[in-house]
Each structure stands twice: as C-alpha cells, then as structure tokens.
PDB file of C-alpha atoms in Angstrom:
ATOM      1  CA  UNK A 218      18.826 -21.624 -10.148  1.00 43.00           C
ATOM      2  CA  UNK A 219      16.496 -23.174  -7.620  1.00 54.00           C
ATOM      3  CA  UNK A 220      18.331 -21.543  -4.730  1.00 58.00           C
ATOM      4  CA  UNK A 221      17.587 -18.119  -6.133  1.00 72.00           C
ATOM      5  CA  UNK A 222      13.905 -18.749  -5.918  1.00 78.00           C
ATOM      6  CA  UNK A 223      13.971 -19.451  -2.277  1.00 79.00           C
ATOM      7  CA  UNK A 224      16.137 -16.542  -1.618  1.00 82.00           C
ATOM      8  CA  UNK A 225      13.793 -14.238  -3.553  1.00 82.00           C
ATOM      9  CA  UNK A 226      10.885 -15.457  -1.457  1.00 85.00           C
ATOM     10  CA  UNK A 227      12.725 -15.045   1.856  1.00 88.00           C
ATOM     11  CA  UNK A 228      13.726 -11.438   1.251  1.00 88.00           C
ATOM     12  CA  UNK A 229      10.100 -10.437   0.784  1.00 89.00           C
ATOM     13  CA  UNK A 230       9.171 -11.573   4.363  1.00 91.00           C
ATOM     14  CA  UNK A 231      10.650  -8.504   6.121  1.00 91.00           C
ATOM     15  CA  UNK A 232       8.991  -6.183   3.517  1.00 92.00           C
ATOM     16  CA  UNK A 233       5.545  -7.639   4.057  1.00 93.00           C
ATOM     17  CA  UNK A 234       6.028  -7.789   7.769  1.00 94.00           C
ATOM     18  CA  UNK A 235       6.978  -4.117   8.072  1.00 94.00           C
ATOM     19  CA  UNK A 236       4.182  -3.088   5.715  1.00 94.00           C
ATOM     20  CA  UNK A 237       1.678  -5.051   7.796  1.00 94.00           C
ATOM     21  CA  UNK A 238       2.875  -3.305  10.968  1.00 95.00           C
ATOM     22  CA  UNK A 239       2.577   0.152   9.215  1.00 94.00           C
ATOM     23  CA  UNK A 240      -0.945  -0.817   7.844  1.00 94.00           C
ATOM     24  CA  UNK A 241      -2.227  -1.832  11.364  1.00 95.00           C
ATOM     25  CA  UNK A 242      -0.723   1.364  12.887  1.00 95.00           C
ATOM     26  CA  UNK A 243      -2.248   3.570  10.173  1.00 94.00           C
ATOM     27  CA  UNK A 244      -5.647   2.001  10.477  1.00 92.00           C
ATOM     28  CA  UNK A 245      -5.669   2.192  14.293  1.00 94.00           C
ATOM     29  CA  UNK A 246      -4.475   5.815  14.360  1.00 94.00           C
ATOM     30  CA  UNK A 247      -6.885   6.903  11.683  1.00 92.00           C
ATOM     31  CA  UNK A 248      -9.817   5.282  13.380  1.00 90.00           C
ATOM     32  CA  UNK A 249      -8.831   6.515  16.777  1.00 92.00           C
ATOM     33  CA  UNK A 250      -8.393  10.200  15.663  1.00 92.00           C
ATOM     34  CA  UNK A 251     -11.169   9.949  12.968  1.00 88.00           C
ATOM     35  CA  UNK A 252      -8.855  11.493  10.410  1.00 88.00           C
ATOM     36  CA  UNK A 253      -8.898   9.000   7.494  1.00 89.00           C
ATOM     37  CA  UNK A 254      -8.152  11.585   4.840  1.00 89.00           C
ATOM     38  CA  UNK A 255      -4.994  12.916   6.492  1.00 93.00           C
ATOM     39  CA  UNK A 256      -3.728   9.573   7.204  1.00 94.00           C
ATOM     40  CA  UNK A 257      -4.421   8.474   3.580  1.00 94.00           C
ATOM     41  CA  UNK A 258      -2.597  11.451   2.224  1.00 95.00           C
ATOM     42  CA  UNK A 259       0.292  10.702   4.470  1.00 95.00           C
ATOM     43  CA  UNK A 260       0.599   7.120   3.440  1.00 95.00           C
ATOM     44  CA  UNK A 261       0.376   7.993  -0.264  1.00 95.00           C
ATOM     45  CA  UNK A 262       3.098  10.529   0.269  1.00 96.00           C
ATOM     46  CA  UNK A 263       5.276   7.894   1.998  1.00 96.00           C
ATOM     47  CA  UNK A 264       4.648   5.515  -0.914  1.00 95.00           C
ATOM     48  CA  UNK A 265       5.537   8.252  -3.474  1.00 96.00           C
ATOM     49  CA  UNK A 266       8.765   8.947  -1.516  1.00 96.00           C
ATOM     50  CA  UNK A 267       9.660   5.285  -1.647  1.00 95.00           C
ATOM     51  CA  UNK A 268       9.199   5.129  -5.458  1.00 95.00           C
ATOM     52  CA  UNK A 269      11.179   8.282  -5.936  1.00 96.00           C
ATOM     53  CA  UNK A 270      14.041   6.896  -3.822  1.00 94.00           C
ATOM     54  CA  UNK A 271      13.770   3.665  -5.844  1.00 93.00           C
ATOM     55  CA  UNK A 272      14.300   5.681  -9.090  1.00 94.00           C
ATOM     56  CA  UNK A 273      17.041   7.901  -7.717  1.00 94.00           C
ATOM     57  CA  UNK A 274      18.925   5.174  -5.838  1.00 90.00           C
ATOM     58  CA  UNK A 275      18.907   2.608  -8.529  1.00 86.00           C
ATOM     59  CA  UNK A 276      22.655   2.572  -9.063  1.00 87.00           C
ATOM     60  CA  UNK A 277      23.509   2.809  -5.295  1.00 88.00           C
ATOM     61  CA  UNK A 278      23.329  -0.842  -4.519  1.00 85.00           C
ATOM     62  CA  UNK A 279      21.025  -3.398  -3.340  1.00 87.00           C
ATOM     63  CA  UNK A 280      20.528  -2.258   0.273  1.00 90.00           C
ATOM     64  CA  UNK A 281      19.436   1.288  -0.864  1.00 91.00           C
ATOM     65  CA  UNK A 282      16.945  -0.359  -3.317  1.00 91.00           C
ATOM     66  CA  UNK A 283      15.712  -2.784  -0.654  1.00 92.00           C
ATOM     67  CA  UNK A 284      15.116   0.058   1.862  1.00 93.00           C
ATOM     68  CA  UNK A 285      13.353   2.152  -0.750  1.00 94.00           C
ATOM     69  CA  UNK A 286      11.202  -0.757  -1.610  1.00 94.00           C
ATOM     70  CA  UNK A 287      10.309  -1.191   2.001  1.00 94.00           C
ATOM     71  CA  UNK A 288       9.247   2.455   2.278  1.00 95.00           C
ATOM     72  CA  UNK A 289       7.159   2.240  -0.909  1.00 95.00           C
ATOM     73  CA  UNK A 290       5.458  -0.954   0.470  1.00 94.00           C
ATOM     74  CA  UNK A 291       4.676   0.660   3.777  1.00 94.00           C
ATOM     75  CA  UNK A 292       3.094   3.646   2.082  1.00 94.00           C
ATOM     76  CA  UNK A 293       1.073   1.781  -0.660  1.00 93.00           C
ATOM     77  CA  UNK A 294      -0.101  -1.080   1.357  1.00 93.00           C
ATOM     78  CA  UNK A 295      -1.337   1.118   4.185  1.00 93.00           C
ATOM     79  CA  UNK A 296      -3.320   3.431   1.774  1.00 92.00           C
ATOM     80  CA  UNK A 297      -5.849   1.004   0.357  1.00 90.00           C
ATOM     81  CA  UNK A 298      -7.470  -0.160   3.566  1.00 91.00           C
ATOM     82  CA  UNK A 299      -7.538   3.494   4.690  1.00 92.00           C
ATOM     83  CA  UNK A 300      -9.296   4.418   1.484  1.00 90.00           C
ATOM     84  CA  UNK A 301     -11.883   1.799   1.890  1.00 89.00           C
ATOM     85  CA  UNK A 302     -12.506   2.584   5.565  1.00 88.00           C
ATOM     86  CA  UNK A 303     -12.912   6.211   4.726  1.00 89.00           C
ATOM     87  CA  UNK A 304     -15.277   5.392   1.975  1.00 88.00           C
ATOM     88  CA  UNK A 305     -17.486   3.244   4.059  1.00 88.00           C
ATOM     89  CA  UNK A 306     -17.686   5.941   6.750  1.00 86.00           C
ATOM     90  CA  UNK A 307     -18.784   8.615   4.235  1.00 88.00           C
ATOM     91  CA  UNK A 308     -21.377   6.467   2.222  1.00 89.00           C
ATOM     92  CA  UNK A 309     -24.777   6.067   3.910  1.00 86.00           C
ATOM     93  CA  UNK A 310     -26.859   2.922   3.672  1.00 88.00           C
ATOM     94  CA  UNK A 311     -25.837  -0.740   3.306  1.00 90.00           C
ATOM     95  CA  UNK A 312     -26.643  -0.941  -0.336  1.00 92.00           C
ATOM     96  CA  UNK A 313     -24.909   2.184  -1.398  1.00 92.00           C
ATOM     97  CA  UNK A 314     -21.938   1.258   0.752  1.00 91.00           C
ATOM     98  CA  UNK A 315     -21.671  -2.148  -0.891  1.00 91.00           C
ATOM     99  CA  UNK A 316     -21.945  -0.674  -4.348  1.00 93.00           C
ATOM    100  CA  UNK A 317     -19.331   1.987  -3.548  1.00 92.00           C
ATOM    101  CA  UNK A 318     -16.837  -0.567  -2.300  1.00 91.00           C
ATOM    102  CA  UNK A 319     -17.399  -2.778  -5.379  1.00 91.00           C
ATOM    103  CA  UNK A 320     -17.078   0.196  -7.680  1.00 92.00           C
ATOM    104  CA  UNK A 321     -13.695   1.387  -6.095  1.00 89.00           C
ATOM    105  CA  UNK A 322     -12.273  -2.248  -6.053  1.00 89.00           C
ATOM    106  CA  UNK A 323     -13.457  -2.837  -9.738  1.00 90.00           C
ATOM    107  CA  UNK A 324     -11.940   0.343 -10.922  1.00 88.00           C
ATOM    108  CA  UNK A 325      -8.697  -0.553  -9.154  1.00 84.00           C
ATOM    109  CA  UNK A 326      -8.557  -3.885 -10.972  1.00 87.00           C
ATOM    110  CA  UNK A 327      -8.731  -2.226 -14.378  1.00 87.00           C
ATOM    111  CA  UNK A 328      -4.931  -1.841 -14.187  1.00 80.00           C
ATOM    112  CA  UNK A 329      -4.661  -5.614 -14.361  1.00 80.00           C
ATOM    113  CA  UNK A 330      -6.577  -5.629 -17.636  1.00 83.00           C
ATOM    114  CA  UNK A 331      -4.754  -2.704 -19.202  1.00 82.00           C
ATOM    115  CA  UNK A 332      -1.228  -3.765 -18.286  1.00 78.00           C
ATOM    116  CA  UNK A 333      -1.045  -7.554 -18.465  1.00 72.00           C
ATOM    117  CA  UNK A 334       2.363  -9.342 -18.005  1.00 64.00           C
TER     118      UNK A 334
END
C-alpha cells in the first residue's frame, strides 16, 4: 500500500506544473492587455470544460480522466489570481483594497466550513 501513496503524489506533479504555466501565462497576458475580465471568463470556461469532460469521460479510462483533470486544473487554478488582480485594480484606496481582498478570500473559504471532509 505504501507504493500507491508515492505514485499518487508523483502523478500530481505534471498537473500542478501545467497549471502553474497556465496561471503565469494568463496573468502575464491579462496584465499586458489589461483585460482581466475576459481572461477570467476564459479561464473559468476552461475549468468548466474540464469538469464536464471529467463527468462525461468517467468510464473511458485513466488517461481521459487525467487529461480532463489537467484541463480543469489549468482553468480553475488560473482563475483565482486573475480575480484578485482584477479586484485590486478596480478598488481604490489601500484600506478598501485590503478589506475587499480579505472579504473575497473569506467568502471563498466558507466552502471549507460547509463541506468538511
């Protein structure tokens, strides 16, 4: 059973690496073009596509599920930094900006309270 744990950790490395590259690219592109909203909508659409593929390809095998998980990770992991950067660009003042970021992160963490493992 111990071999399974190492394998499970190792197969997450490519997922997080690809998601990190997508996150960096989305952040650079949205800041360069100053289009945070469009990039955020695109990333969320990619994440939704990944989750839909996960549901529809559940019985197709491990590779299909792994690729759909990679697509979902790319979309969802790229969306949150874009949301925070868009928020900080649209809220004026340091105090208001800090309160807005804290509020968004706090609301996002309610899911951990409502759906404990």
